[in-house]
Coordinates of C-alpha atoms in Angstrom, one line a residue:
M1 CA 4.0 39.3 -7.4
T2 CA 7.1 37.1 -7.8
T3 CA 7.3 33.4 -7.4
A4 CA 10.2 32.0 -5.4
T5 CA 12.1 29.3 -7.2
R6 CA 14.4 26.7 -5.8
T7 CA 17.5 25.6 -7.5
R8 CA 19.2 22.3 -7.6
P9 CA 21.6 22.0 -4.6
V10 CA 25.2 22.5 -5.6
A11 CA 27.7 19.8 -4.7
S12 CA 31.2 21.1 -3.6
C13 CA 34.5 19.6 -4.7
G14 CA 36.3 17.5 -2.1
T15 CA 33.1 15.6 -1.3
D16 CA 31.4 12.5 -2.5
A17 CA 28.5 14.6 -3.8
G18 CA 31.2 16.5 -5.9
Y19 CA 32.4 13.2 -7.2
Q20 CA 28.8 12.3 -8.3
R21 CA 28.5 15.7 -10.0
H22 CA 31.6 15.0 -12.0
R23 CA 30.2 11.6 -13.1
R24 CA 26.8 13.1 -14.0
H25 CA 28.3 15.8 -16.2
S26 CA 31.1 13.6 -17.6
T27 CA 33.8 15.9 -16.4
P28 CA 37.2 14.8 -15.1
V29 CA 37.2 13.8 -11.5
C30 CA 39.5 15.9 -9.4
D31 CA 41.9 14.3 -6.8
D32 CA 40.0 15.7 -3.8
C33 CA 36.6 14.3 -5.0
Q34 CA 38.2 11.0 -5.9
Q35 CA 39.7 10.8 -2.4
A36 CA 36.4 11.8 -0.7
H37 CA 34.6 9.2 -2.8
N38 CA 37.1 6.4 -1.8
E39 CA 36.7 7.3 1.9
Y40 CA 32.9 7.3 1.6
E41 CA 32.9 3.9 -0.1
A42 CA 35.2 2.5 2.6
K43 CA 32.9 3.8 5.3
W44 CA 29.9 2.5 3.5
R45 CA 31.4 -1.0 3.1
A46 CA 32.4 -1.1 6.8
R47 CA 29.0 0.1 7.9
K48 CA 27.2 -2.3 5.6
A49 CA 29.2 -5.2 6.9
A50 CA 28.2 -4.1 10.4
G51 CA 24.5 -3.8 9.4
I52 CA 24.5 0.0 9.7
A53 CA 23.6 2.3 6.8
P54 CA 25.6 5.5 6.2
V55 CA 23.0 8.1 7.2
Q56 CA 20.7 8.2 10.2
I57 CA 18.1 11.0 10.3
D58 CA 17.5 12.0 13.9
P59 CA 14.0 13.2 14.8
P60 CA 12.4 15.6 14.7
K61 CA 12.9 16.6 11.0
V62 CA 10.4 18.3 8.7
I63 CA 10.7 18.3 4.9
T64 CA 10.5 21.8 3.6
N65 CA 10.9 21.0 -0.1
A66 CA 10.9 17.9 -2.3
Q67 CA 11.5 17.6 -6.0
I68 CA 12.5 15.1 -8.7
W69 CA 15.1 15.9 -11.3
D70 CA 16.9 14.0 -14.0
A71 CA 20.6 12.9 -13.9
D72 CA 22.0 10.8 -16.7
C73 CA 18.7 9.0 -17.4
K74 CA 18.4 8.2 -13.7
W75 CA 16.0 10.1 -11.5
L76 CA 16.7 11.5 -8.1
V77 CA 14.3 12.3 -5.4
T78 CA 15.7 15.3 -3.5
L79 CA 14.4 16.1 -0.1
E80 CA 15.3 19.2 2.0
F81 CA 14.9 19.1 5.8
D82 CA 16.1 21.7 8.3
G83 CA 18.0 23.4 5.5
T84 CA 19.9 20.2 4.5
W85 CA 19.6 18.5 1.2
K86 CA 19.6 14.7 0.8
A87 CA 19.2 12.9 -2.5
Q88 CA 18.1 9.3 -2.8
R89 CA 18.7 7.7 -6.2
R90 CA 15.7 5.9 -7.7
H91 CA 14.9 4.5 -11.1
L92 CA 11.8 6.4 -11.9
P93 CA 9.9 7.1 -15.1
T94 CA 10.3 10.5 -16.6
D95 CA 6.7 11.5 -16.0
A96 CA 6.8 10.9 -12.3
V97 CA 5.4 13.6 -10.1
L98 CA 6.3 13.9 -6.4
S99 CA 2.9 14.6 -4.7
N100 CA 3.5 13.9 -1.0
A101 CA 6.5 13.6 1.4
E102 CA 6.9 13.4 5.1
F103 CA 8.8 11.6 7.8
F104 CA 7.5 8.7 9.8
P105 CA 9.3 6.9 12.7
T106 CA 9.9 3.1 12.6
K107 CA 9.5 1.0 15.7
Q108 CA 12.8 -0.7 15.3
E109 CA 15.9 0.9 17.0
A110 CA 14.3 4.4 16.8
N111 CA 15.2 4.6 13.1
W112 CA 13.6 7.1 10.8
Y113 CA 12.7 6.9 7.1
T114 CA 11.1 9.1 4.5
D115 CA 7.9 7.9 3.0
Y116 CA 6.9 9.7 -0.2
R117 CA 4.4 9.0 -2.9
I118 CA 5.1 9.1 -6.6
E119 CA 1.9 9.9 -8.4
G120 CA 0.9 7.0 -10.6
Y121 CA 3.4 4.6 -9.2
E122 CA 3.8 2.5 -6.1
H123 CA 4.5 4.0 -2.7
L124 CA 8.3 4.1 -2.3
A125 CA 10.1 4.2 1.0
A126 CA 13.7 5.4 1.4
L127 CA 15.0 3.7 4.6
G128 CA 17.5 5.1 7.1
M129 CA 19.5 2.4 8.8
V130 CA 17.8 -0.8 7.7
M131 CA 18.3 -2.4 4.3
R132 CA 15.1 -2.8 2.3
R133 CA 14.9 -6.6 2.6
R134 CA 15.4 -6.4 6.3
V135 CA 12.6 -3.8 6.5
E136 CA 10.2 -6.0 4.5
K137 CA 10.9 -8.8 7.0
V138 CA 10.3 -6.5 10.0
R139 CA 7.0 -5.3 8.5
A140 CA 5.8 -8.8 8.0
V141 CA 6.6 -9.8 11.5
S142 CA 5.0 -6.6 12.8
L143 CA 1.9 -7.4 10.8
K144 CA 1.6 -10.9 12.3
K145 CA 2.0 -9.4 15.8
Q146 CA -0.7 -6.9 15.1
Q147 CA -3.0 -9.7 13.9
K148 CA -2.5 -11.7 17.1
V149 CA -3.3 -8.6 19.3
S150 CA -6.3 -7.8 17.1
L151 CA -8.0 -11.1 17.8
K152 CA -8.9 -9.9 21.3
R153 CA -12.5 -8.9 20.6
G154 CA -14.7 -6.7 22.9
P155 CA -17.4 -8.4 25.0
Q156 CA -20.3 -6.3 23.7
L157 CA -21.2 -5.3 20.2
D158 CA -21.8 -1.5 19.7
I159 CA -24.8 -1.9 17.4
D160 CA -25.0 1.9 16.6
A161 CA -21.3 2.0 15.5
V162 CA -21.9 -1.2 13.5
L163 CA -24.9 0.4 11.7
E164 CA -22.9 3.5 10.9
N165 CA -20.1 1.7 9.2
S166 CA -21.8 -1.3 7.5
Y167 CA -23.2 -1.6 4.0
K168 CA -25.1 -4.0 1.8
N169 CA -24.0 -4.4 -1.8
F170 CA -20.5 -3.1 -1.0
H171 CA -18.5 -2.6 -4.2
T172 CA -20.8 -5.0 -6.0
K173 CA -24.3 -6.6 -5.7
G174 CA -24.4 -9.6 -3.3
F175 CA -21.2 -8.4 -1.4
D176 CA -22.3 -7.3 2.1
Y177 CA -20.0 -5.8 4.7
I178 CA -20.5 -5.7 8.5
C179 CA -18.0 -3.6 10.4
L180 CA -17.5 -5.0 14.0
K181 CA -14.9 -2.5 15.1
R182 CA -13.3 0.6 13.6
S183 CA -10.4 2.8 14.6
D184 CA -7.5 4.5 13.0
R185 CA -5.1 1.7 13.9
Y186 CA -7.3 -1.4 13.6
T187 CA -10.6 -2.2 11.9
Q188 CA -12.4 -5.6 11.9
K189 CA -14.8 -6.4 9.1
L190 CA -16.9 -9.3 8.1
Y191 CA -17.6 -9.8 4.3
F192 CA -20.6 -11.9 3.3
F193 CA -20.9 -13.2 -0.3
D194 CA -24.3 -14.4 -1.5
G195 CA -26.2 -14.9 -4.8
D196 CA -24.6 -14.4 -8.2
V197 CA -21.4 -12.8 -6.8
S198 CA -20.4 -16.3 -5.7
S199 CA -20.2 -17.5 -9.4
L200 CA -18.3 -14.6 -10.8
P201 CA -14.7 -15.2 -12.0
E202 CA -13.7 -12.2 -9.8
V203 CA -15.7 -10.4 -7.2
V204 CA -14.1 -7.0 -8.0
N205 CA -11.5 -5.7 -10.5
P206 CA -7.8 -6.0 -9.6
H207 CA -6.9 -3.2 -7.2
D208 CA -4.6 -2.0 -4.4
H209 CA -5.4 -0.6 -1.0
R210 CA -4.6 2.2 1.4
Y211 CA -3.6 -0.2 4.2
D212 CA -2.0 -3.5 5.0
F213 CA -4.5 -6.2 6.0
A214 CA -5.1 -9.8 7.0
T215 CA -7.9 -11.9 5.6
T216 CA -9.2 -15.0 7.3
C217 CA -11.7 -17.4 5.8
I218 CA -14.6 -18.0 8.3
A219 CA -16.9 -20.1 6.2
G220 CA -16.9 -21.5 2.6
E221 CA -13.8 -21.0 0.6
V222 CA -12.1 -17.9 -1.0
E223 CA -9.4 -17.7 -3.7
N224 CA -6.9 -14.8 -3.6
V225 CA -5.5 -13.8 -7.0
L226 CA -2.3 -11.7 -7.2
F227 CA -1.1 -9.6 -10.1
E228 CA 2.0 -7.5 -10.9
R229 CA 2.6 -4.8 -13.5
S230 CA 4.6 -5.8 -16.5
I231 CA 6.2 -3.9 -19.4
K232 CA 6.1 -6.9 -21.6
A233 CA 3.2 -8.8 -23.3
A234 CA 4.7 -12.0 -21.9
Y235 CA 7.2 -12.8 -19.1
N236 CA 8.8 -16.3 -18.9
G237 CA 6.0 -17.6 -21.1
E238 CA 3.2 -16.1 -19.0
P239 CA 1.0 -13.6 -20.9
A240 CA 0.3 -10.1 -19.6
L241 CA -3.0 -8.4 -20.4
R242 CA -3.7 -4.7 -21.0
Y243 CA -5.8 -2.9 -18.5
E244 CA -7.2 0.6 -18.1
V245 CA -6.1 2.1 -14.8
F246 CA -8.6 4.2 -12.9
K247 CA -7.9 6.3 -9.8
Y248 CA -10.5 5.6 -7.2
R249 CA -11.7 7.8 -4.4
T250 CA -14.6 6.1 -2.5
P251 CA -17.8 8.1 -2.3
L252 CA -18.1 6.9 1.3
N253 CA -15.3 9.3 2.2
G254 CA -16.6 12.1 -0.1
G255 CA -14.7 11.0 -3.2
N256 CA -15.8 11.2 -6.8
G257 CA -15.5 7.5 -7.6
F258 CA -13.5 6.4 -10.6
E259 CA -11.3 8.7 -12.8
W260 CA -9.3 7.4 -15.8
F261 CA -5.6 7.6 -15.3
A262 CA -3.5 5.4 -17.6
E263 CA -3.0 2.1 -19.4
S264 CA -1.0 -0.8 -17.9
M265 CA -0.1 -4.4 -18.5
L266 CA -0.8 -6.9 -15.7
R267 CA 0.1 -10.5 -15.4
E268 CA -1.3 -13.0 -12.9
T269 CA 1.4 -14.2 -10.5
S270 CA -0.5 -16.3 -7.9
R271 CA -3.9 -18.0 -7.3
V272 CA -4.4 -19.6 -3.9
A273 CA -7.6 -20.9 -2.2
Y274 CA -8.1 -20.5 1.5
K275 CA -10.5 -22.7 3.6
P276 CA -12.0 -21.9 7.0
G277 CA -9.4 -20.9 9.6
E278 CA -6.7 -20.1 7.0
T279 CA -5.3 -16.6 6.7
Y280 CA -3.4 -14.6 4.2
L281 CA -1.6 -11.2 4.6
M282 CA -1.6 -8.4 2.1
K283 CA 0.5 -5.2 1.8
Y284 CA -1.3 -2.1 0.7
N285 CA 0.5 -1.8 -2.7
Q286 CA -0.1 -5.4 -3.8
L287 CA -2.6 -5.9 -6.6
H288 CA -5.2 -8.5 -6.1
T289 CA -8.8 -9.7 -6.6
I290 CA -10.8 -12.5 -5.0
R291 CA -13.0 -15.3 -6.2
M292 CA -15.6 -17.3 -4.2
V293 CA -14.9 -21.0 -4.6
K294 CA -18.0 -21.9 -2.6
P295 CA -21.4 -20.2 -2.2
E296 CA -22.2 -18.2 1.0
T297 CA -18.5 -17.6 1.8
V298 CA -17.7 -15.4 4.8
I299 CA -14.3 -13.8 5.3
M300 CA -12.9 -11.6 8.1
L301 CA -10.7 -8.7 7.1
E302 CA -8.5 -7.1 9.7
Q303 CA -7.4 -3.7 8.4
F304 CA -4.4 -1.9 9.9
E305 CA -3.5 1.8 9.9
D306 CA -3.5 3.7 6.6
R307 CA -0.3 3.7 4.6
I308 CA -1.8 6.0 2.0
P309 CA -3.8 9.1 3.2
L310 CA -7.5 9.5 2.3
T311 CA -6.5 12.4 0.1
M312 CA -4.6 10.1 -2.2
P313 CA -6.5 7.7 -4.6
T314 CA -6.1 3.9 -4.8
R315 CA -5.9 2.2 -8.2
T316 CA -8.4 -0.1 -9.9
Y317 CA -7.5 -2.0 -13.1
V318 CA -10.3 -2.6 -15.7
R319 CA -10.1 -4.7 -18.9
G320 CA -12.5 -2.4 -20.7
K321 CA -12.8 1.4 -21.2
T322 CA -15.7 1.8 -18.7
P323 CA -15.1 1.7 -14.9
P324 CA -17.4 -0.4 -12.7
S325 CA -20.8 1.2 -12.0
L326 CA -21.5 2.5 -8.5
D327 CA -25.3 2.6 -9.1
G328 CA -27.4 0.6 -6.5
L329 CA -24.4 0.1 -4.1
Y330 CA -23.8 1.0 -0.5
D331 CA -27.3 0.3 0.9
R332 CA -27.8 0.5 4.6
F333 CA -28.6 -2.4 7.1
T334 CA -31.2 -2.3 9.7
A335 CA -30.4 -3.4 13.3
D336 CA -32.5 -6.5 12.8
E337 CA -30.7 -7.4 9.6
I338 CA -27.3 -7.1 11.3
I339 CA -28.4 -9.3 14.2
A340 CA -29.9 -11.9 11.8
R341 CA -26.7 -12.1 9.8
L342 CA -24.5 -12.5 12.9
T343 CA -26.9 -15.1 14.4
R344 CA -26.8 -17.1 11.2
L345 CA -23.0 -17.0 11.2
K346 CA -22.8 -18.1 14.8
E347 CA -25.0 -21.1 14.0
R348 CA -22.8 -22.0 11.0
V349 CA -19.5 -21.5 12.7
P350 CA -19.9 -22.0 16.5
T351 CA -16.1 -21.8 17.1
F352 CA -15.9 -18.3 15.7
E353 CA -15.9 -15.8 18.6
L354 CA -18.3 -12.9 18.0
P355 CA -19.1 -10.0 20.4
E356 CA -22.3 -10.4 22.4
F357 CA -25.3 -8.8 20.7

């Protein structure tokens, strides 16, 4: 049995790709390639000035092959769709492995972009027509719009669905989770923090998520702590600490829990407290943890559609060699316990709208 192999796409002379090939291999640039490159640059500058990127991928397109290869110490992600190769230049570490790639439509101007995951590194997006900064702004606005729409709660609580998706001692002891509504595009959760968990310096270890979400403080006070990866022990005088990185697949979805992955340096970048009625937004790839400023804090988390599929792990950062224990977690509620919790919350915060139960 023979295994089919794919070779690196060959760039022809007289094209901008040919010009790039000359540069990569340090060979003299021919006149045709130089002229093609100059024309490409002129078109790029004109399109950039007009707010239009040089390439638009019209749907439907399907990636048939994806690979990463080195070029003069820079790494290229190469995608093949409908027999056509496109290369997007990215600064990636040499041990990066491309593990997933597919196309997704954006809601702005019918543009398309490729969304691919680099194993062990943050989710990267190569955008079609919209510059990265503009896209980040669009996503933030979209997130706020989704949040406004999501505040329309149903008139009646489906207690069976709530029982199916709610847990006591969720992630850690004293952290209880009641799921009011769940769907692929929008999930609404209430987190209750009681007992010793309220006095911990952090409720859970720094981690990322599979989804974007909005958190609103309902009662008490919560502190959101943000981190970012660092390659230095200190940055602008701020120290970075060494963490063990564990891949995490939740047992609630059939996962095997924690699996050691790598070491990483993290530094704290932000620490902000939120009081009742205040909301913060988080992107799926941001690293954070939370701390309870006051006892018996209650927060509402509004979870939007997955940005990372269930088959891919999230990341948890631990200061020691041992991951958090999952023993004694994920206990079930009874219907009476759910109703008692929600009744108590309604008494504490009469202005918070809950479904009828």
